[in-house]
Short mmCIF file of C-alpha atoms and ligand atoms in Angstrom, two decimals:
data_model
loop_
_atom_site.label_atom_id
_atom_site.label_comp_id
_atom_site.label_asym_id
_atom_site.label_seq_id
_atom_site.Cartn_x
_atom_site.Cartn_y
_atom_site.Cartn_z
CA MET A 826 -11.12 -23.47 -19.40
CA ASP A 827 -11.59 -24.12 -15.66
CA LEU A 828 -13.89 -21.37 -14.53
CA LEU A 829 -16.23 -18.87 -16.15
CA PHE A 830 -17.72 -15.86 -14.37
CA THR A 831 -20.92 -14.99 -16.20
CA ASN A 832 -23.67 -12.42 -15.82
CA ILE A 833 -21.24 -9.64 -14.89
CA GLY A 834 -23.42 -6.52 -14.97
CA LEU A 835 -20.42 -4.25 -15.45
CA LEU A 836 -16.76 -5.18 -15.85
CA ALA A 837 -14.55 -2.20 -14.97
CA THR A 838 -10.78 -2.30 -15.39
CA PRO A 839 -7.83 -0.19 -16.45
CA ALA A 840 -5.87 -1.63 -19.35
CA GLY A 841 -2.23 -2.41 -19.98
CA SER A 842 0.92 -3.14 -18.04
CA ALA A 843 2.22 0.32 -17.21
CA ALA A 844 1.19 2.98 -14.69
CA ARG A 845 -1.42 5.33 -16.16
CA LYS A 846 -0.86 9.05 -15.75
CA GLY A 847 -2.55 12.29 -16.69
CA LYS A 848 -5.80 11.87 -18.61
CA ALA A 849 -5.08 8.16 -19.09
CA GLN A 850 -5.53 7.54 -15.35
CA GLY A 851 -9.27 8.13 -15.83
CA GLU A 852 -9.62 6.11 -19.03
CA ILE A 853 -10.79 2.63 -18.15
CA THR A 854 -12.49 -0.23 -19.98
CA LEU A 855 -16.19 -0.66 -19.14
CA ILE A 856 -18.05 -3.68 -20.51
CA GLU A 857 -21.70 -4.36 -19.74
CA ASN A 858 -22.93 -7.97 -19.69
CA ALA A 859 -19.41 -9.37 -19.54
CA ALA A 860 -17.72 -12.66 -18.67
CA ILE A 861 -14.28 -13.64 -17.36
CA GLY A 862 -12.71 -17.01 -18.06
CA VAL A 863 -9.98 -18.43 -15.84
CA LEU A 864 -7.45 -21.12 -16.67
CA GLY A 865 -5.39 -22.25 -13.67
CA ASP A 866 -4.42 -19.10 -11.79
CA LYS A 867 -4.61 -16.76 -14.81
CA ILE A 868 -7.23 -14.87 -16.75
CA PHE A 869 -7.89 -16.49 -20.12
CA TYR A 870 -10.76 -14.32 -21.34
CA ALA A 871 -12.27 -10.99 -20.26
CA GLY A 872 -14.89 -9.42 -22.52
CA PRO A 873 -18.47 -9.55 -23.76
CA ALA A 874 -20.43 -12.55 -22.46
CA GLY A 875 -21.52 -13.49 -25.97
CA GLN A 876 -17.99 -14.34 -27.09
CA ALA A 877 -16.88 -16.18 -23.94
CA PRO A 878 -15.57 -19.73 -24.27
CA SER A 879 -17.25 -22.48 -22.23
CA ALA A 880 -15.84 -23.80 -18.95
CA ALA A 881 -16.07 -26.71 -16.54
CA ARG A 882 -17.48 -24.56 -13.74
CA VAL A 883 -19.67 -21.47 -14.06
CA ILE A 884 -20.19 -18.75 -11.43
CA ASP A 885 -23.15 -16.42 -11.94
CA CYS A 886 -22.20 -12.90 -10.80
CA GLY A 887 -25.85 -11.84 -10.54
CA GLY A 888 -25.42 -8.68 -12.62
CA ARG A 889 -22.87 -7.22 -10.20
CA LEU A 890 -19.88 -4.93 -10.74
CA VAL A 891 -16.56 -6.75 -11.21
CA THR A 892 -13.11 -5.13 -10.94
CA PRO A 893 -9.50 -6.29 -10.56
CA GLY A 894 -8.46 -7.34 -7.05
CA LEU A 895 -7.34 -4.35 -4.98
CA VAL A 896 -3.63 -3.78 -4.49
CA ASP A 897 -2.66 -2.20 -1.16
CA CYS A 898 0.79 -0.88 -2.05
CA HIS A 899 1.66 0.68 1.34
CA THR A 900 1.14 -1.13 4.65
CA HIS A 901 3.01 -1.69 7.89
CA LEU A 902 1.40 -5.11 8.34
CA VAL A 903 3.65 -6.83 10.87
CA PHE A 904 3.73 -5.33 14.36
CA GLY A 905 3.25 -6.19 18.02
CA GLY A 906 0.53 -4.57 20.15
CA TRP A 907 -1.71 -1.66 19.20
CA ARG A 908 -1.65 2.02 20.22
CA GLU A 909 -5.16 2.67 21.49
CA LYS A 910 -3.66 4.06 24.72
CA GLU A 911 -2.38 7.04 22.67
CA LEU A 912 -5.93 8.00 21.72
CA SER A 913 -6.28 10.12 24.88
CA LEU A 914 -3.04 12.00 24.02
CA LYS A 915 -4.35 12.58 20.51
CA LEU A 916 -7.64 13.91 21.90
CA ALA A 917 -5.68 16.19 24.25
CA GLY A 918 -4.05 17.72 21.16
CA VAL A 919 -0.61 16.09 21.29
CA SER A 920 0.64 15.77 17.70
CA TYR A 921 1.88 12.59 15.98
CA LEU A 922 5.50 13.83 15.96
CA ASP A 923 5.31 15.00 19.60
CA ILE A 924 4.06 11.56 20.67
CA LEU A 925 7.05 10.08 18.81
CA LYS A 926 9.49 12.56 20.39
CA GLY A 927 8.17 11.52 23.80
CA GLY A 928 9.18 7.90 23.12
CA GLY A 929 5.66 6.84 22.07
CA GLY A 930 4.23 6.32 18.61
CA ILE A 931 6.49 4.20 16.40
CA LEU A 932 8.83 3.63 19.36
CA ASN A 933 5.96 2.20 21.37
CA THR A 934 5.22 -0.29 18.62
CA VAL A 935 8.96 -1.09 18.47
CA LYS A 936 8.80 -2.17 22.14
CA TYR A 937 5.84 -4.48 21.53
CA THR A 938 7.34 -5.86 18.32
CA ARG A 939 10.69 -6.65 19.92
CA ALA A 940 8.87 -8.42 22.77
CA ALA A 941 6.78 -10.59 20.44
CA THR A 942 7.96 -13.93 19.09
CA GLU A 943 8.07 -14.64 15.38
CA ALA A 944 5.20 -17.11 15.83
CA GLU A 945 3.06 -14.50 17.60
CA LEU A 946 3.73 -11.90 14.90
CA THR A 947 2.94 -14.45 12.19
CA ALA A 948 -0.38 -15.45 13.77
CA LYS A 949 -1.42 -11.82 14.19
CA ALA A 950 -0.42 -10.78 10.64
CA SER A 951 -2.13 -13.85 9.24
CA GLY A 952 -5.42 -12.81 10.87
CA LEU A 953 -5.03 -9.29 9.50
CA LEU A 954 -4.40 -10.66 6.00
CA SER A 955 -7.62 -12.64 6.02
CA GLU A 956 -9.42 -9.45 7.04
CA MET A 957 -7.72 -7.68 4.11
CA LEU A 958 -8.77 -10.38 1.67
CA ARG A 959 -12.40 -10.10 2.81
CA HIS A 960 -12.20 -6.37 2.02
CA GLY A 961 -11.00 -7.03 -1.52
CA THR A 962 -7.21 -6.75 -1.20
CA THR A 963 -5.46 -9.47 -3.17
CA THR A 964 -1.87 -8.13 -3.05
CA ALA A 965 -0.23 -6.10 -0.28
CA GLU A 966 3.13 -4.48 0.28
CA CYS A 967 4.47 -4.89 3.84
CA LYS A 968 7.14 -2.76 5.48
CA SER A 969 9.39 -3.65 8.38
CA GLY A 970 10.59 -0.84 10.64
CA TYR A 971 9.35 -1.85 14.09
CA GLY A 972 12.46 -3.83 15.02
CA LEU A 973 15.25 -1.28 14.50
CA THR A 974 17.89 -3.88 15.36
CA LEU A 975 19.26 -6.34 12.83
CA GLU A 976 17.65 -9.30 14.61
CA ASP A 977 14.26 -7.66 15.14
CA GLU A 978 14.07 -6.33 11.57
CA ARG A 979 14.89 -9.81 10.26
CA LYS A 980 12.20 -11.25 12.53
CA GLN A 981 9.57 -8.96 11.00
CA LEU A 982 10.73 -9.68 7.46
CA ARG A 983 10.81 -13.44 8.05
CA VAL A 984 7.14 -13.21 9.06
CA VAL A 985 6.32 -11.72 5.65
CA LYS A 986 8.35 -14.44 3.93
CA ALA A 987 6.56 -17.16 5.90
CA LEU A 988 3.16 -15.72 5.01
CA GLN A 989 3.96 -15.46 1.30
CA GLY A 990 2.34 -18.53 -0.24
CA THR A 991 0.83 -19.91 2.98
CA GLN A 992 -2.27 -17.68 2.80
CA PRO A 993 -3.97 -16.22 -0.30
CA VAL A 994 -2.82 -12.57 -0.35
CA ASP A 995 0.39 -12.03 -2.35
CA LEU A 996 2.97 -9.99 -0.44
CA VAL A 997 5.77 -7.65 -1.45
CA SER A 998 8.38 -7.03 1.22
CA THR A 999 10.01 -3.67 1.98
CA PHE A 1000 12.84 -3.01 4.44
CA LEU A 1001 12.20 0.13 6.52
CA GLY A 1002 15.04 0.03 9.04
CA ALA A 1003 15.18 3.83 8.64
CA HIS A 1004 11.73 4.31 10.20
CA ALA A 1005 12.87 6.05 13.40
CA ILE A 1006 16.03 6.56 15.43
CA PRO A 1007 15.79 3.95 18.20
CA VAL A 1008 16.00 5.23 21.79
CA ASP A 1009 19.46 3.73 22.37
CA TYR A 1010 20.84 5.76 19.42
CA ALA A 1011 19.11 9.02 20.38
CA GLY A 1012 22.33 11.07 20.60
CA ASN A 1013 23.99 9.14 17.85
CA ARG A 1014 22.03 9.23 14.62
CA SER A 1015 25.00 8.73 12.33
CA ASP A 1016 25.85 5.44 14.08
CA TYR A 1017 22.31 4.21 13.54
CA ILE A 1018 22.41 5.20 9.87
CA ARG A 1019 25.70 3.32 9.57
CA LEU A 1020 24.11 0.26 11.19
CA VAL A 1021 21.20 0.41 8.71
CA CYS A 1022 23.48 0.82 5.68
CA GLU A 1023 26.40 -1.42 6.58
CA GLU A 1024 24.86 -4.23 8.62
CA MET A 1025 21.10 -4.42 8.20
CA MET A 1026 20.74 -3.77 4.45
CA PRO A 1027 23.48 -6.19 3.31
CA ALA A 1028 22.07 -8.95 5.56
CA VAL A 1029 18.49 -8.35 4.42
CA MET A 1030 19.56 -8.44 0.76
CA LYS A 1031 21.74 -11.52 1.23
CA GLU A 1032 18.89 -13.44 2.85
CA GLY A 1033 16.41 -12.30 0.20
CA LEU A 1034 14.12 -10.80 2.84
CA ALA A 1035 13.06 -7.62 1.01
CA GLU A 1036 12.73 -6.33 -2.52
CA TYR A 1037 12.43 -2.61 -1.69
CA CYS A 1038 14.05 -0.24 0.78
CA ASP A 1039 12.08 2.66 2.25
CA VAL A 1040 12.94 5.56 4.56
CA PHE A 1041 10.79 7.89 6.73
CA CYS A 1042 12.01 11.28 5.49
CA GLU A 1043 10.45 13.76 7.91
CA THR A 1044 11.22 16.48 10.46
CA ALA A 1045 12.87 14.91 13.52
CA VAL A 1046 13.19 11.55 11.75
CA PHE A 1047 15.54 11.32 8.68
CA ASN A 1048 16.28 14.53 6.75
CA PRO A 1049 16.45 14.53 2.92
CA GLU A 1050 20.28 14.32 2.88
CA GLU A 1051 20.32 11.33 5.23
CA SER A 1052 17.47 9.73 3.29
CA ALA A 1053 19.29 10.16 -0.03
CA LEU A 1054 22.39 8.54 1.46
CA ILE A 1055 20.42 5.54 2.74
CA LEU A 1056 18.62 5.07 -0.58
CA GLU A 1057 21.87 5.39 -2.54
CA ARG A 1058 23.37 2.57 -0.51
CA ALA A 1059 20.18 0.53 -0.95
CA LYS A 1060 20.37 0.89 -4.74
CA GLU A 1061 24.03 -0.18 -4.69
CA LEU A 1062 22.97 -3.36 -2.90
CA GLY A 1063 20.20 -4.07 -5.43
CA PHE A 1064 17.04 -2.86 -3.67
CA GLY A 1065 14.33 -0.90 -5.43
CA VAL A 1066 13.83 2.35 -3.51
CA LYS A 1067 10.86 4.35 -2.19
CA ALA A 1068 10.33 6.88 0.59
CA HIS A 1069 7.77 8.38 3.00
CA VAL A 1070 8.04 12.10 2.24
CA ASP A 1071 6.47 15.49 2.99
CA GLU A 1072 3.81 13.89 5.20
CA ILE A 1073 3.84 16.47 7.94
CA ASP A 1074 6.34 19.16 6.94
CA PRO A 1075 7.38 20.29 3.44
CA ILE A 1076 11.10 19.52 3.55
CA GLY A 1077 11.88 18.72 -0.08
CA GLY A 1078 11.10 15.04 0.17
CA ALA A 1079 9.37 14.76 -3.21
CA GLU A 1080 12.39 16.36 -4.90
CA MET A 1081 14.63 13.88 -3.08
CA THR A 1082 12.65 10.86 -4.39
CA ALA A 1083 13.00 12.10 -7.98
CA ALA A 1084 16.74 12.68 -7.60
CA ALA A 1085 17.21 9.28 -5.92
CA GLY A 1086 15.41 7.34 -8.67
CA CYS A 1087 12.58 6.11 -6.43
CA ILE A 1088 9.85 3.93 -7.93
CA SER A 1089 7.36 5.72 -5.66
CA ALA A 1090 7.01 8.54 -3.15
CA GLU A 1091 4.48 8.07 -0.35
CA HIS A 1092 2.20 10.54 1.51
CA LEU A 1093 3.18 13.83 -0.24
CA ILE A 1094 0.62 15.84 1.74
CA ARG A 1095 2.89 18.89 1.69
CA ALA A 1096 4.81 18.16 -1.54
CA SER A 1097 5.93 21.35 -3.30
CA ASP A 1098 5.09 22.34 -6.90
CA ARG A 1099 8.69 21.74 -7.82
CA GLY A 1100 8.66 18.32 -6.15
CA ILE A 1101 5.56 17.31 -8.11
CA ARG A 1102 7.16 18.45 -11.38
CA ASP A 1103 10.36 16.55 -10.56
CA MET A 1104 8.33 13.41 -9.86
CA ALA A 1105 6.49 13.73 -13.19
CA GLU A 1106 9.76 14.14 -15.03
CA LYS A 1107 11.36 11.09 -13.37
CA ASN A 1108 8.21 8.90 -13.47
CA VAL A 1109 7.98 8.56 -9.70
CA ILE A 1110 4.56 7.16 -8.76
CA ALA A 1111 2.68 9.09 -6.05
CA VAL A 1112 1.35 6.72 -3.39
CA LEU A 1113 -1.28 8.77 -1.58
CA LEU A 1114 -2.66 7.77 1.80
CA PRO A 1115 -5.85 9.75 2.46
CA ALA A 1116 -6.92 7.68 5.50
CA THR A 1117 -3.81 9.03 7.25
CA SER A 1118 -4.81 12.63 6.47
CA PHE A 1119 -8.21 11.81 7.91
CA TYR A 1120 -6.84 10.10 11.01
CA LEU A 1121 -4.17 12.72 11.82
CA ASP A 1122 -6.51 15.55 10.86
CA LYS A 1123 -4.03 16.80 8.24
CA PRO A 1124 -4.63 18.34 4.82
CA PHE A 1125 -5.24 16.07 1.86
CA ALA A 1126 -2.47 15.66 -0.75
CA ARG A 1127 -2.89 17.65 -3.98
CA ALA A 1128 -3.87 14.66 -6.08
CA ARG A 1129 -5.60 16.67 -8.83
CA LYS A 1130 -2.49 18.76 -9.34
CA MET A 1131 -0.36 15.63 -9.49
CA ILE A 1132 -2.59 14.13 -12.18
CA ALA A 1133 -2.60 17.43 -14.08
CA GLU A 1134 1.21 17.50 -13.97
CA GLY A 1135 1.41 13.93 -15.31
CA VAL A 1136 2.22 12.01 -12.12
CA ALA A 1137 0.67 8.52 -11.88
CA VAL A 1138 -1.35 8.42 -8.65
CA ALA A 1139 -1.84 5.31 -6.52
CA VAL A 1140 -3.89 5.13 -3.31
CA ALA A 1141 -3.23 2.81 -0.35
CA THR A 1142 -4.28 2.33 3.28
CA ASP A 1143 -0.95 2.99 5.10
CA PHE A 1144 -2.31 0.37 7.51
CA ASN A 1145 -0.33 0.73 10.76
CA PRO A 1146 -1.13 0.83 14.49
CA GLY A 1147 -0.61 4.61 14.80
CA SER A 1148 -1.69 6.91 12.01
CA SER A 1149 -3.97 4.56 10.05
CA PRO A 1150 -5.30 1.61 12.02
CA SER A 1151 -7.64 0.37 9.26
CA LEU A 1152 -6.86 -2.14 6.55
CA ASN A 1153 -10.08 -1.58 4.61
CA LEU A 1154 -8.90 -0.01 1.32
CA GLN A 1155 -12.49 0.92 0.47
CA PHE A 1156 -12.35 3.85 2.92
CA PRO A 1157 -9.28 5.50 1.33
CA MET A 1158 -11.07 4.96 -2.00
CA ASN A 1159 -14.05 6.96 -0.72
CA LEU A 1160 -11.72 9.69 0.52
CA ALA A 1161 -9.78 9.76 -2.76
CA CYS A 1162 -13.04 10.47 -4.52
CA LEU A 1163 -14.58 12.90 -2.05
CA ARG A 1164 -11.47 14.74 -0.81
CA TYR A 1165 -8.96 14.41 -3.65
CA ARG A 1166 -11.82 14.83 -6.14
CA LEU A 1167 -10.66 11.90 -8.25
CA THR A 1168 -13.30 10.42 -10.53
CA PRO A 1169 -14.44 6.84 -9.84
CA ALA A 1170 -12.38 5.67 -12.84
CA GLU A 1171 -9.25 7.48 -11.57
CA VAL A 1172 -9.73 5.92 -8.14
CA LEU A 1173 -10.07 2.44 -9.64
CA THR A 1174 -6.79 2.88 -11.53
CA ALA A 1175 -5.17 4.22 -8.33
CA VAL A 1176 -5.92 1.05 -6.32
CA THR A 1177 -5.28 -1.48 -9.08
CA LEU A 1178 -2.86 -0.86 -11.97
CA ASN A 1179 -1.05 2.18 -10.54
CA ALA A 1180 -0.75 0.53 -7.13
CA ALA A 1181 0.64 -2.58 -8.82
CA ALA A 1182 3.16 -0.40 -10.67
CA ALA A 1183 4.24 1.23 -7.38
CA ILE A 1184 5.48 -2.21 -6.26
CA GLY A 1185 6.72 -3.42 -9.64
CA ARG A 1186 3.84 -5.81 -10.35
CA GLN A 1187 2.19 -4.04 -13.31
CA GLU A 1188 2.93 -6.90 -15.73
CA SER A 1189 1.20 -9.57 -13.67
CA ILE A 1190 -1.70 -7.91 -11.79
CA GLY A 1191 -3.79 -4.71 -11.68
CA THR A 1192 -6.07 -5.28 -14.68
CA LEU A 1193 -8.57 -7.87 -15.90
CA GLU A 1194 -6.82 -8.95 -19.08
CA PRO A 1195 -5.74 -12.32 -20.48
CA GLY A 1196 -2.40 -13.47 -19.06
CA LYS A 1197 -2.72 -11.58 -15.80
CA HIS A 1198 -3.38 -13.31 -12.48
CA ALA A 1199 -7.03 -14.11 -11.84
CA ASP A 1200 -7.33 -11.60 -8.97
CA ILE A 1201 -10.91 -10.36 -9.08
CA VAL A 1202 -13.45 -8.61 -6.86
CA ILE A 1203 -17.19 -9.14 -7.34
CA TRP A 1204 -18.91 -6.20 -5.62
CA ASP A 1205 -22.33 -5.93 -4.12
CA ALA A 1206 -22.83 -2.95 -6.38
CA PRO A 1207 -24.42 -2.30 -9.77
CA ASN A 1208 -21.81 0.17 -11.04
CA LEU A 1209 -18.49 1.84 -10.21
CA ALA A 1210 -19.86 5.10 -8.79
CA TYR A 1211 -21.83 3.09 -6.21
CA ILE A 1212 -18.73 1.78 -4.39
CA LEU A 1213 -17.37 5.32 -4.01
CA TYR A 1214 -20.70 6.73 -2.94
CA ARG A 1215 -21.51 4.17 -0.23
CA TYR A 1216 -19.02 4.07 2.65
CA GLY A 1217 -18.30 2.58 6.04
CA ASN A 1218 -19.27 -1.00 5.28
CA ASN A 1219 -17.71 -3.79 3.27
CA LEU A 1220 -19.23 -3.91 -0.23
CA VAL A 1221 -17.25 -6.95 -1.36
CA HIS A 1222 -19.40 -9.92 -2.35
CA THR A 1223 -16.71 -12.38 -3.51
CA VAL A 1224 -12.93 -12.26 -3.88
CA VAL A 1225 -11.03 -14.38 -6.38
CA LYS A 1226 -7.30 -14.79 -5.78
CA ASN A 1227 -5.15 -16.63 -8.31
CA GLY A 1228 -8.33 -18.32 -9.57
CA LYS A 1229 -9.47 -19.47 -6.11
CA VAL A 1230 -12.92 -18.26 -5.07
CA PHE A 1231 -13.53 -16.78 -1.59
CA PRO A 1232 -17.19 -15.83 -0.94
CA VAL A 1233 -17.51 -12.87 1.44
CA GLY A 1234 -21.13 -11.64 1.38
CA ILE A 1235 -22.30 -8.52 3.18
O1 LIG B 336 3.60 3.31 13.31
O2 LIG B 336 3.24 5.43 13.11
N1 LIG B 336 3.99 7.29 9.39
N2 LIG B 336 5.25 5.61 9.93
C1 LIG B 336 5.31 6.82 9.24
C2 LIG B 336 4.09 5.36 10.41
C3 LIG B 336 3.27 6.41 10.06
C4 LIG B 336 3.74 4.16 11.16
C5 LIG B 336 3.51 4.33 12.61
ZN1 LIG B 337 3.74 4.32 6.03
#
């Protein structure tokens, strides 16, 4: 064996290779005085220290808490510019959708993204990914959606492809051409939808630039009928499908994701009872984004109800320059505990195994078990409750990605 992590005060991990729902979301494996052995980029042993095999190199974890690497299953990583100039509008009471209707918001970021070169976008995203890694994220999903032309969408997606394998964080690419109606199609939504379905999606699939297709199903953006049409076409072309739904207004988005066969539904702040039941029945994973509720001053999604109804809950940052300009997944974890009232164990499952399942990676990451990738976080914390109780600073001590060790410190 290449590497042995010893003196783990507490090893905390969900188990298995499937999303955990209902009561099982809160059932995790806890081992005191544990060790993890790594062979190449995979876990070879995870269990009591006494039974661990020997290794060429030993890392003493100093009695700390160790968990799987965090999986951020919903980000808008690649974009030009920022939107700090909209802070004054926000403070004056202008809503997120009103800023968008006025040509700002997403459309502002579209302007900056179109103006940026591929090299500029790559350099910026690369810096953001190293920040993510330092905060414990070892795999991230990245959505396009700030180009809104075939060329500019491809440019964003090529950035993700270039960054996959050239920096440590593993990336999963999602095409979000249906993120907003671009200004030049304002009176002509059906033409834009046709462009997305008939030109962008086939090209993106042909070039292998995205695995999933997403749509922003919301008032004044894409309605549930349009969203269903877009996702139907995406499935035909071979994409996995997911959707932003019921974030601001309850318009039947959750129901739409269940009917469309989505792997996940994101946001769900205003999801209806019926929508939650439909999701449970069709095994749609709920990707909840509590930092966005915080940042937009919106209600928090009904996570406890979702768990009670048997929906697997994942939690992510929604990192983007508008409604969630933070890539530190530890803050949404705090909010999931304090606002959603998830237990520390449920939160851990939400940001590891269930998040991995929301992007189809449950067989290879999300738990500390033999055969899975050696994606590990060593925390400056003695137990699991501690990392949900402290907030506002980075509690990561060391990140291990595919068996490579990255010291962070605090
Ligand atoms: O840039 O505002 N909600 N899309 C849907 C976003 C937030 C990203 C943004
Ligand atoms: Zn989003």
